[in-house]
Structures are given as structure tokens and as C-alpha cells.
Coordinates of N, CA and C in Angstrom, one line a residue:
M1 N 116.4 68.5 124.1 CA 116.0 69.7 123.3 C 115.9 70.8 124.2
L2 N 115.2 70.6 125.5 CA 115.0 71.7 126.3 C 116.4 72.4 126.8
Q3 N 117.4 71.5 126.8 CA 118.7 72.2 127.2 C 119.3 73.0 126.0
L4 N 119.2 72.7 124.8 CA 119.5 73.5 123.7 C 118.7 74.8 123.5
M5 N 117.3 74.4 123.8 CA 116.5 75.9 123.8 C 116.9 76.9 124.9
A6 N 117.2 76.2 126.2 CA 117.7 77.2 127.2 C 119.0 77.8 126.9
F7 N 119.9 77.0 126.4 CA 121.2 77.5 126.1 C 121.0 78.8 125.0
N8 N 120.1 78.4 123.9 CA 120.0 79.6 123.0 C 119.2 80.8 123.4
A9 N 118.4 80.7 124.4 CA 117.8 81.8 125.0 C 118.6 82.6 125.8
A10 N 119.5 81.9 126.6 CA 120.5 82.7 127.5 C 121.5 83.3 126.5
Y11 N 122.0 82.7 125.4 CA 122.9 83.2 124.3 C 122.2 84.6 123.9
A12 N 120.9 84.5 123.3 CA 120.3 85.6 122.9 C 120.2 86.7 124.0
Q13 N 119.8 86.4 125.1 CA 119.8 87.4 126.2 C 121.0 88.0 126.4
I14 N 122.2 87.4 126.3 CA 123.4 88.2 126.5 C 123.6 89.3 125.5
I15 N 123.4 88.8 124.1 CA 123.4 89.9 123.2 C 122.4 91.1 123.2
D16 N 121.2 90.6 123.5 CA 120.0 91.5 123.5 C 120.1 92.5 124.8
S17 N 120.8 92.2 125.8 CA 121.1 92.9 126.9 C 122.3 93.7 127.0
D18 N 123.0 93.6 125.8 CA 124.5 94.2 125.7 C 125.5 93.8 126.6
E19 N 125.4 92.6 127.2 CA 126.5 92.0 127.9 C 127.4 91.3 127.0
L20 N 128.0 91.9 126.1 CA 128.8 91.2 125.0 C 130.1 90.6 125.5
E21 N 130.5 91.2 126.7 CA 131.7 90.5 127.3 C 131.5 89.2 127.8
R22 N 130.2 88.7 128.0 CA 129.9 87.4 128.4 C 129.6 86.5 127.2
W23 N 129.7 87.0 126.1 CA 129.2 86.3 124.9 C 130.3 85.2 124.6
P24 N 131.8 85.5 124.5 CA 132.7 84.4 124.3 C 132.5 83.3 125.3
A25 N 132.1 83.4 126.4 CA 132.0 82.2 127.4 C 131.0 81.2 126.9
C26 N 130.2 81.5 125.9 CA 129.2 80.5 125.4 C 130.0 79.5 124.5
F27 N 131.1 79.8 124.3 CA 132.0 78.9 123.2 C 133.1 78.1 124.0
T28 N 133.5 77.0 123.4 CA 134.8 76.4 123.8 C 135.9 77.1 123.4
E29 N 137.1 76.9 124.0 CA 138.2 77.6 123.8 C 138.8 77.5 122.3
H30 N 138.5 76.4 121.7 CA 138.9 76.2 120.3 C 137.8 76.1 119.3
C31 N 137.0 77.2 119.5 CA 135.6 77.1 118.8 C 135.9 77.6 117.4
H32 N 134.7 77.6 116.6 CA 134.6 78.0 115.2 C 133.2 78.9 115.2
Y33 N 133.4 80.2 114.8 CA 132.2 81.1 114.8 C 132.3 81.7 113.4
R34 N 131.2 81.7 112.7 CA 131.2 82.5 111.3 C 129.8 82.8 111.1
I35 N 129.7 84.1 110.5 CA 128.4 84.6 109.8 C 128.7 84.6 108.4
T36 N 127.8 84.0 107.7 CA 127.9 84.0 106.3 C 126.5 84.1 105.7
H37 N 126.2 83.9 104.5 CA 124.9 84.0 103.8 C 124.6 82.7 103.1
V38 N 123.3 82.3 102.8 CA 122.9 81.1 102.3 C 123.5 80.6 101.1
E39 N 123.9 81.6 100.2 CA 124.5 81.1 98.9 C 125.9 80.7 99.2
N40 N 126.6 81.3 100.0 CA 128.0 80.8 100.2 C 128.1 79.5 101.0
E41 N 126.9 79.3 101.7 CA 126.9 78.0 102.4 C 126.5 76.8 101.4
Q42 N 125.7 77.2 100.7 CA 125.0 76.2 99.7 C 126.2 75.7 98.8
E43 N 127.1 76.8 98.4 CA 128.1 76.6 97.4 C 129.4 76.0 98.3
G44 N 129.4 75.8 99.5 CA 130.5 75.2 100.3 C 131.7 76.3 100.4
L45 N 131.3 77.5 100.3 CA 132.2 78.5 100.3 C 132.5 79.0 101.7
P46 N 133.8 78.8 102.2 CA 134.0 79.2 103.7 C 134.1 80.5 104.0
A47 N 134.1 81.5 103.0 CA 134.2 83.0 103.3 C 133.0 83.3 104.1
G48 N 133.1 84.2 105.0 CA 131.9 84.7 105.7 C 132.2 86.4 106.0
V49 N 131.3 86.9 106.5 CA 131.3 88.3 107.0 C 132.2 88.4 108.2
V50 N 131.8 87.3 109.1 CA 132.7 87.1 110.3 C 133.3 86.0 110.3
W51 N 134.4 85.7 110.8 CA 135.2 84.3 111.0 C 136.1 84.5 112.2
A52 N 135.9 83.4 113.1 CA 136.9 83.2 114.2 C 137.1 81.8 114.6
D53 N 138.2 81.4 114.9 CA 138.4 79.9 115.3 C 139.0 79.9 116.6
S54 N 138.8 80.7 117.6 CA 139.1 80.5 119.0 C 138.1 81.6 119.8
R55 N 138.1 81.2 121.1 CA 137.5 82.0 122.1 C 138.1 83.3 122.2
A56 N 139.4 83.5 122.1 CA 140.3 84.6 122.1 C 140.0 85.5 121.1
M57 N 139.8 85.0 119.7 CA 139.3 85.8 118.7 C 137.9 86.5 118.9
L58 N 137.1 85.8 119.6 CA 135.9 86.2 120.0 C 135.9 87.6 121.0
E59 N 136.8 87.3 121.9 CA 137.2 88.3 122.9 C 137.7 89.5 122.2
D60 N 138.6 89.4 121.3 CA 139.1 90.4 120.4 C 138.0 91.2 119.8
R61 N 137.3 90.4 119.2 CA 136.1 91.2 118.5 C 135.3 92.0 119.4
I62 N 135.0 91.5 120.6 CA 134.1 92.4 121.6 C 134.9 93.5 121.9
A63 N 136.2 93.4 122.4 CA 137.1 94.5 122.8 C 137.1 95.6 121.6
A64 N 137.3 95.2 120.4 CA 137.3 96.1 119.3 C 135.9 96.9 119.2
L65 N 134.9 96.1 119.3 CA 133.5 96.8 119.2 C 133.5 97.8 120.5
R66 N 133.8 97.6 121.6 CA 133.7 98.3 122.6 C 134.8 99.6 122.6
E67 N 136.0 99.4 122.1 CA 137.0 100.5 122.1 C 137.3 101.2 120.8
A68 N 137.2 100.5 119.7 CA 137.5 101.1 118.4 C 136.5 101.5 117.5
N69 N 135.3 100.8 117.7 CA 134.3 101.1 116.7 C 133.2 102.0 117.5
I70 N 132.8 102.9 116.7 CA 131.8 103.8 117.2 C 130.5 103.6 116.4
Y71 N 129.4 103.3 117.1 CA 128.1 103.0 116.5 C 127.0 103.8 117.1
E72 N 126.0 104.3 116.4 CA 124.9 104.8 116.9 C 124.2 103.9 118.0
R73 N 123.7 104.5 119.0 CA 123.1 103.6 120.1 C 121.9 102.8 119.5
Q74 N 122.0 101.5 119.6 CA 121.0 100.6 119.2 C 120.9 99.3 120.2
R75 N 119.8 98.5 120.0 CA 119.7 97.4 120.7 C 119.2 96.5 119.8
Y76 N 119.3 95.1 120.2 CA 118.8 93.8 119.3 C 117.8 93.1 120.2
R77 N 116.9 92.4 119.3 CA 116.1 91.4 120.0 C 116.0 90.2 119.2
H78 N 116.4 89.2 119.7 CA 116.5 87.9 118.9 C 115.0 87.0 119.1
L79 N 114.7 86.6 118.0 CA 113.4 85.6 118.0 C 113.9 84.4 117.4
L80 N 114.0 83.3 118.3 CA 114.5 82.0 117.9 C 113.5 80.9 117.9
G81 N 113.7 80.1 116.9 CA 112.7 79.1 116.6 C 113.2 77.8 117.5
T82 N 112.6 76.7 117.4 CA 112.8 75.5 118.0 C 113.9 74.8 117.2
P83 N 115.0 74.2 118.1 CA 116.1 73.8 117.4 C 115.8 72.3 116.5
H84 N 116.2 72.1 115.5 CA 116.0 70.9 114.9 C 117.4 70.0 115.1
I85 N 117.2 69.1 116.0 CA 118.3 68.4 116.4 C 118.7 67.2 115.2
E86 N 119.9 67.4 114.9 CA 120.4 66.5 113.6 C 121.0 65.3 114.2
S87 N 121.7 65.5 115.4 CA 122.2 64.3 116.0 C 122.6 64.7 117.4
A88 N 122.6 63.6 118.3 CA 122.9 64.1 119.7 C 123.2 62.8 120.6
D89 N 124.1 62.9 121.4 CA 124.6 61.9 122.3 C 124.8 62.5 123.7
A90 N 125.2 61.7 124.7 CA 125.6 62.3 126.0 C 126.6 63.4 126.0
H91 N 127.4 63.5 125.0 CA 128.6 64.5 125.1 C 128.4 65.6 123.9
S92 N 127.5 65.5 123.1 CA 127.6 66.5 121.9 C 126.2 66.4 121.3
A93 N 126.0 67.5 120.5 CA 124.7 67.5 119.6 C 125.1 68.6 118.4
S94 N 124.2 68.3 117.5 CA 124.3 69.2 116.2 C 122.9 69.5 116.1
A95 N 122.6 70.9 115.8 CA 121.3 71.3 115.7 C 121.3 72.6 114.8
C96 N 120.1 72.8 114.1 CA 119.9 73.9 113.2 C 118.8 74.8 113.8
T97 N 118.9 76.0 114.1 CA 117.9 76.7 114.9 C 117.6 77.9 114.0
P98 N 116.4 78.2 113.6 CA 116.0 79.5 112.8 C 116.1 80.8 113.8
F99 N 116.4 81.8 113.2 CA 116.4 83.2 114.0 C 115.9 84.2 113.1
M100 N 115.4 85.3 113.9 CA 115.0 86.7 113.3 C 115.7 87.6 114.4
V101 N 116.4 88.6 114.0 CA 116.9 89.7 114.8 C 116.4 91.0 114.5
A102 N 115.9 91.5 115.3 CA 115.3 93.1 115.1 C 116.5 94.1 115.6
R103 N 116.7 95.3 114.9 CA 117.5 96.1 115.6 C 116.7 97.3 115.9
I104 N 116.9 97.7 117.1 CA 116.1 98.8 117.6 C 117.0 100.1 117.7
M105 N 116.9 101.1 117.0 CA 117.7 102.3 117.0 C 117.3 103.4 118.2
G106 N 118.1 104.2 118.7 CA 118.0 105.1 119.8 C 116.6 105.9 119.6
T107 N 116.2 105.9 118.4 CA 115.1 106.9 118.1 C 113.8 106.0 118.5
G108 N 113.9 104.7 118.5 CA 112.8 103.7 118.6 C 112.4 103.2 117.4
E109 N 113.0 103.6 116.1 CA 112.8 103.0 115.0 C 113.4 101.5 115.0
T110 N 112.5 100.5 114.6 CA 112.9 99.0 114.7 C 112.7 98.5 113.3
M111 N 113.8 97.8 112.8 CA 113.7 97.1 111.5 C 114.2 95.7 111.7
L112 N 114.0 94.9 110.8 CA 114.5 93.6 110.8 C 115.9 93.6 110.2
F113 N 116.8 93.2 111.2 CA 118.2 93.1 110.9 C 118.7 92.0 110.3
A114 N 118.4 90.8 110.7 CA 118.8 89.5 109.9 C 117.9 88.6 110.2
T115 N 117.8 87.6 109.3 CA 117.0 86.3 109.4 C 117.8 85.3 108.9
G116 N 117.6 84.0 109.4 CA 118.5 82.8 108.9 C 118.3 81.8 109.8
H117 N 119.5 81.0 110.0 CA 119.6 79.9 110.9 C 120.9 79.6 111.6
Y118 N 120.9 79.3 112.6 CA 122.4 78.8 113.2 C 122.4 77.3 112.9
N119 N 123.7 76.9 112.4 CA 124.2 75.5 112.3 C 125.2 75.3 113.3
D120 N 124.7 74.5 114.3 CA 125.5 74.4 115.6 C 126.0 73.1 115.9
R121 N 127.1 73.1 116.6 CA 127.7 71.8 117.1 C 128.0 72.3 118.7
F122 N 127.3 71.5 119.6 CA 127.3 71.8 120.8 C 128.2 70.7 121.6
V123 N 129.0 70.8 122.6 CA 129.6 69.9 123.4 C 129.4 70.2 124.9
M124 N 129.4 69.1 125.6 CA 129.6 69.3 127.1 C 131.0 69.2 127.6
E125 N 131.3 70.4 128.3 CA 132.7 70.6 128.9 C 132.6 70.9 130.3
A126 N 133.1 70.1 131.2 CA 132.9 70.4 132.7 C 131.5 70.6 133.1
G127 N 130.6 69.7 132.5 CA 129.1 69.8 132.9 C 128.4 71.0 132.4
R128 N 128.9 71.7 131.4 CA 128.3 72.9 130.8 C 128.1 72.7 129.3
L129 N 127.1 73.0 128.7 CA 126.8 72.9 127.4 C 127.5 74.2 126.8
L130 N 128.4 74.0 125.8 CA 129.0 75.0 125.0 C 128.9 74.9 123.6
L131 N 129.2 75.8 122.9 CA 129.2 75.9 121.4 C 130.7 75.5 121.0
A132 N 131.0 74.4 120.3 CA 132.1 74.1 119.7 C 132.2 74.8 118.2
E133 N 130.9 75.0 117.6 CA 131.0 75.7 116.3 C 129.5 76.3 116.3
R134 N 129.5 77.4 115.7 CA 128.2 78.3 115.5 C 128.4 78.9 114.1
V135 N 127.6 78.5 113.0 CA 127.7 79.2 111.8 C 126.1 79.7 111.7
A136 N 126.1 81.1 111.6 CA 125.1 81.9 111.5 C 124.9 82.0 110.1
V137 N 123.9 81.5 109.4 CA 123.6 81.5 107.9 C 122.5 82.7 107.6
C138 N 122.8 83.6 107.0 CA 121.8 84.7 106.8 C 121.1 84.5 105.5
D139 N 119.8 84.8 105.3 CA 119.1 84.6 104.3 C 119.3 85.4 103.2
S140 N 119.8 86.7 103.7 CA 120.1 87.7 102.7 C 121.7 87.7 102.3
T141 N 121.8 88.1 101.1 CA 123.2 88.3 100.6 C 123.8 89.7 101.0
V142 N 122.8 90.6 101.3 CA 123.1 92.0 101.6 C 123.8 92.0 103.0
T143 N 124.9 92.7 103.0 CA 125.4 92.8 104.4 C 125.6 94.2 104.9
D144 N 125.1 94.3 106.1 CA 125.0 95.4 106.9 C 126.5 95.7 107.6
T145 N 126.9 96.9 107.7 CA 128.1 97.0 108.2 C 128.0 96.7 109.8
L146 N 127.0 96.8 110.2 CA 126.8 96.2 111.7 C 126.9 94.9 111.9
M147 N 126.9 94.1 111.0 CA 127.1 92.6 111.0 C 128.2 92.1 111.6
A148 N 129.1 93.1 112.1 CA 130.4 92.8 112.8 C 130.0 92.5 114.4
L149 N 128.7 92.8 114.8 CA 128.1 92.4 116.0 C 127.8 90.9 116.0
P150 N 127.9 90.3 117.1 CA 127.4 88.9 117.1 C 126.0 88.6 116.8
L151 N 125.7 87.6 116.1 CA 124.4 87.2 115.8 C 123.9 86.1 116.7

């Protein structure tokens, strides 16, 4: 459990410190990443706000965020709960981790950006814990245009 908690803390730090170019390295080469909302997840609908099926797609997303999309200056702060481990062995683990993400605008205004949970499948590759799959399931069905950023 401590290894999953340390991974999640490092993952959140990468996003919160705006080191987004490091974010794809948290995933396996042939990963799955999706942001969706709880109703889609409960109904088994695969559609999401964000969908990627490889680390290369995650790298492209970050390049687009840096080069093509213009956003007002802002920062994020993740608050993560303790992972609930659903299964684990020496090579992999599945866990569900609650999250809250605050968005801090350049003016200092802070708002709750997203709440929900991560459904994760972790694997060990070359001695490193990586995400083979992360589905960020948001509690709200309201989608912010900035949901294009990683959660």
C-alpha cells in the first residue's frame, strides 16, 4: 500500500508543479487513460472526456496543451485519499483511490475543480511501478473545458 501511496503522491506532484512533460512516464507504453463521469462508468459506457490508449497519445496531449491551447494562468492541487487495494500480487495491483482537485487561478481565486476516484491497474516494469490503466471517474457530469488537463 505504501508503494501505491508514494506513486500517487509523485503523480500528483508532477501535475501540481506543472511538470506535465514528465506525466506520460507514469504510464506503460501501451496504457489506457480515461477521464469520465460516474454515470457513464456505472452504465458501462466507454465514452469519456479524455481517452488515450498509449503513452504516445499522452505525450501528444501534453504537446497540444503546451503549443496549441491557450489557457489563463492556473495551478492545481490534488488531495488524494488512501488507495483501496482490490487485488495485488508481486507484479501488479488494482486499486481505487479517491481524489479532490482544486484549481487556483492567477488571481488567487481557488475553486473545487473535480472530485471522484481513480480506478487503477498498476504493473511492475523493470523494477518501476507504472500505470497500465487509470480511469479518473468524476463525481459530476458537468464538464469543464479545462478537463483536457490530466487529473
